[in-house]
Amino acid sequence: MIHLYNTSAGIVALHQGNAFVLMHSSWDALINRDDAYAHLQQLLAQTAVAGNEQWLQQQTILPPIGSQEVWAAGVTYLRSKTARMEESKESGGATFYDKVYDAERPELFFKATASRVRGHLQPLRIRQDSSWNVPEPELTLVITSSSKIVGYTIGNDMSSRSIEGENPLYLPQAKMYDGSAAIGPCILVLPQPIAPHTGIAMRIERMGATVFEGATSIDRMKRTHQELVSFLYREYSHPHGCYLMTGTCVVPDNDFTLQQADVVHIHIDGIGTLTNSIA
């Protein structure tokens, strides 16, 4: 496996404990290749080692994104469906989530432009006009312009549940605002699909104490990754490729809401840990 980082030192590939700075590569060109893994292997064979993992951690880690849009899928896990139905019960919108869970067409929505995405150790925000806010840990697909999945990263799909629960038509306001999305710390590039039993976990700290902890595996998802991609690319082009958050199954209880200065850690096996504070 190859881990691709966007850093203050440039694009860095971490492979077998060695870090390589890919000096003459652009982010958009690297990830928008159907042969991304093979191409990176060729580049590493031609590039001198710049350091190790410790050297890499001394660099500033930037969001691993170029010109791509970030999209998201909703209600792909049973727990997510249940949570959305609970939050929308009073508005009468609960049946919408019940129906979309079983429907052929998935829920897909635009999440963020690259300029609105935060990276590892960068702060995220909660909306000031929302009283119920949660992080959502999600495996995020890295997809080329031809709809091929070539990599994976960690996503935090921040959600203002009080706004979405008031009316499902408020979804864009609940999901899209400055500092509402994080991805990172890197892109995991593999020659084959990620293992179905891959684990995903989230831990939230408040004043140094853990206030929420949960975990699951991505094989709990109702829809396949390629199924989601096929709908995302229908009638819509992504010339630089695209990132797709695939939904969450780790959802805090209804009495939990994020507070400023909370710290969210999301871990996915094989990729790493994405950490963001809440501003």
JSON list of N, CA and C in Angstrom, two decimals, residues 12 26-27 29 35 38-39 79 92 119 149 166 181 199 208 211 218 238 267:
[
{"chain": "A", "resi": 12, "resn": "VAL", "atom": "N", "xyz": [4.04, 13.95, -0.75]},
{"chain": "A", "resi": 12, "resn": "VAL", "atom": "CA", "xyz": [4.91, 12.93, -0.17]},
{"chain": "A", "resi": 12, "resn": "VAL", "atom": "C", "xyz": [4.20, 11.58, -0.23]},
{"chain": "A", "resi": 26, "resn": "SER", "atom": "N", "xyz": [1.79, 16.92, -9.83]},
{"chain": "A", "resi": 26, "resn": "SER", "atom": "CA", "xyz": [0.67, 17.72, -9.34]},
{"chain": "A", "resi": 26, "resn": "SER", "atom": "C", "xyz": [-0.35, 16.79, -8.72]},
{"chain": "A", "resi": 27, "resn": "TRP", "atom": "N", "xyz": [-1.04, 17.30, -7.70]},
{"chain": "A", "resi": 27, "resn": "TRP", "atom": "CA", "xyz": [-2.02, 16.47, -7.00]},
{"chain": "A", "resi": 27, "resn": "TRP", "atom": "C", "xyz": [-3.11, 15.98, -7.96]},
{"chain": "A", "resi": 29, "resn": "ALA", "atom": "N", "xyz": [-3.10, 15.54, -11.15]},
{"chain": "A", "resi": 29, "resn": "ALA", "atom": "CA", "xyz": [-2.63, 14.56, -12.13]},
{"chain": "A", "resi": 29, "resn": "ALA", "atom": "C", "xyz": [-2.38, 13.20, -11.48]},
{"chain": "A", "resi": 35, "resn": "ASP", "atom": "N", "xyz": [-4.57, 4.14, -13.40]},
{"chain": "A", "resi": 35, "resn": "ASP", "atom": "CA", "xyz": [-3.45, 3.29, -13.02]},
{"chain": "A", "resi": 35, "resn": "ASP", "atom": "C", "xyz": [-2.63, 3.94, -11.90]},
{"chain": "A", "resi": 38, "resn": "ALA", "atom": "N", "xyz": [0.03, 1.76, -9.95]},
{"chain": "A", "resi": 38, "resn": "ALA", "atom": "CA", "xyz": [1.18, 1.38, -10.78]},
{"chain": "A", "resi": 38, "resn": "ALA", "atom": "C", "xyz": [2.04, 2.59, -11.11]},
{"chain": "A", "resi": 39, "resn": "HIS", "atom": "N", "xyz": [1.40, 3.73, -11.37]},
{"chain": "A", "resi": 39, "resn": "HIS", "atom": "CA", "xyz": [2.15, 4.94, -11.69]},
{"chain": "A", "resi": 39, "resn": "HIS", "atom": "C", "xyz": [2.97, 5.40, -10.49]},
{"chain": "A", "resi": 79, "resn": "ARG", "atom": "N", "xyz": [-27.95, 2.23, 11.03]},
{"chain": "A", "resi": 79, "resn": "ARG", "atom": "CA", "xyz": [-27.89, 3.15, 12.17]},
{"chain": "A", "resi": 79, "resn": "ARG", "atom": "C", "xyz": [-28.10, 4.59, 11.71]},
{"chain": "A", "resi": 92, "resn": "GLY", "atom": "N", "xyz": [-42.30, 15.30, 10.47]},
{"chain": "A", "resi": 92, "resn": "GLY", "atom": "CA", "xyz": [-43.01, 14.44, 9.54]},
{"chain": "A", "resi": 92, "resn": "GLY", "atom": "C", "xyz": [-42.14, 13.92, 8.42]},
{"chain": "A", "resi": 119, "resn": "GLY", "atom": "N", "xyz": [-8.08, 19.90, 6.79]},
{"chain": "A", "resi": 119, "resn": "GLY", "atom": "CA", "xyz": [-7.24, 18.72, 6.85]},
{"chain": "A", "resi": 119, "resn": "GLY", "atom": "C", "xyz": [-6.95, 18.28, 8.27]},
{"chain": "A", "resi": 149, "resn": "ILE", "atom": "N", "xyz": [-12.44, 3.90, -8.76]},
{"chain": "A", "resi": 149, "resn": "ILE", "atom": "CA", "xyz": [-11.99, 4.13, -7.39]},
{"chain": "A", "resi": 149, "resn": "ILE", "atom": "C", "xyz": [-10.51, 3.74, -7.30]},
{"chain": "A", "resi": 166, "resn": "GLU", "atom": "N", "xyz": [-35.50, 19.73, 11.43]},
{"chain": "A", "resi": 166, "resn": "GLU", "atom": "CA", "xyz": [-36.64, 20.64, 11.34]},
{"chain": "A", "resi": 166, "resn": "GLU", "atom": "C", "xyz": [-37.38, 20.46, 10.02]},
{"chain": "A", "resi": 181, "resn": "ALA", "atom": "N", "xyz": [-16.41, 20.18, 6.63]},
{"chain": "A", "resi": 181, "resn": "ALA", "atom": "CA", "xyz": [-15.89, 18.91, 6.12]},
{"chain": "A", "resi": 181, "resn": "ALA", "atom": "C", "xyz": [-14.39, 18.81, 6.36]},
{"chain": "A", "resi": 199, "resn": "GLY", "atom": "N", "xyz": [-12.11, -1.67, 9.68]},
{"chain": "A", "resi": 199, "resn": "GLY", "atom": "CA", "xyz": [-12.76, -1.03, 10.81]},
{"chain": "A", "resi": 199, "resn": "GLY", "atom": "C", "xyz": [-12.70, 0.49, 10.75]},
{"chain": "A", "resi": 208, "resn": "GLY", "atom": "N", "xyz": [-10.10, 16.83, 27.74]},
{"chain": "A", "resi": 208, "resn": "GLY", "atom": "CA", "xyz": [-9.20, 15.73, 28.02]},
{"chain": "A", "resi": 208, "resn": "GLY", "atom": "C", "xyz": [-9.86, 14.41, 28.34]},
{"chain": "A", "resi": 211, "resn": "VAL", "atom": "N", "xyz": [-15.85, 11.59, 25.75]},
{"chain": "A", "resi": 211, "resn": "VAL", "atom": "CA", "xyz": [-17.29, 11.74, 25.96]},
{"chain": "A", "resi": 211, "resn": "VAL", "atom": "C", "xyz": [-18.11, 10.92, 24.99]},
{"chain": "A", "resi": 218, "resn": "ILE", "atom": "N", "xyz": [-16.82, -1.39, 7.67]},
{"chain": "A", "resi": 218, "resn": "ILE", "atom": "CA", "xyz": [-17.49, -0.86, 6.48]},
{"chain": "A", "resi": 218, "resn": "ILE", "atom": "C", "xyz": [-18.36, -1.89, 5.79]},
{"chain": "A", "resi": 238, "resn": "HIS", "atom": "N", "xyz": [-16.95, 14.82, -13.67]},
{"chain": "A", "resi": 238, "resn": "HIS", "atom": "CA", "xyz": [-15.98, 15.24, -12.66]},
{"chain": "A", "resi": 238, "resn": "HIS", "atom": "C", "xyz": [-14.61, 15.27, -13.34]},
{"chain": "A", "resi": 267, "resn": "HIS", "atom": "N", "xyz": [-10.56, 7.11, 13.15]},
{"chain": "A", "resi": 267, "resn": "HIS", "atom": "CA", "xyz": [-9.53, 6.16, 12.71]},
{"chain": "A", "resi": 267, "resn": "HIS", "atom": "C", "xyz": [-10.13, 5.14, 11.76]}
]
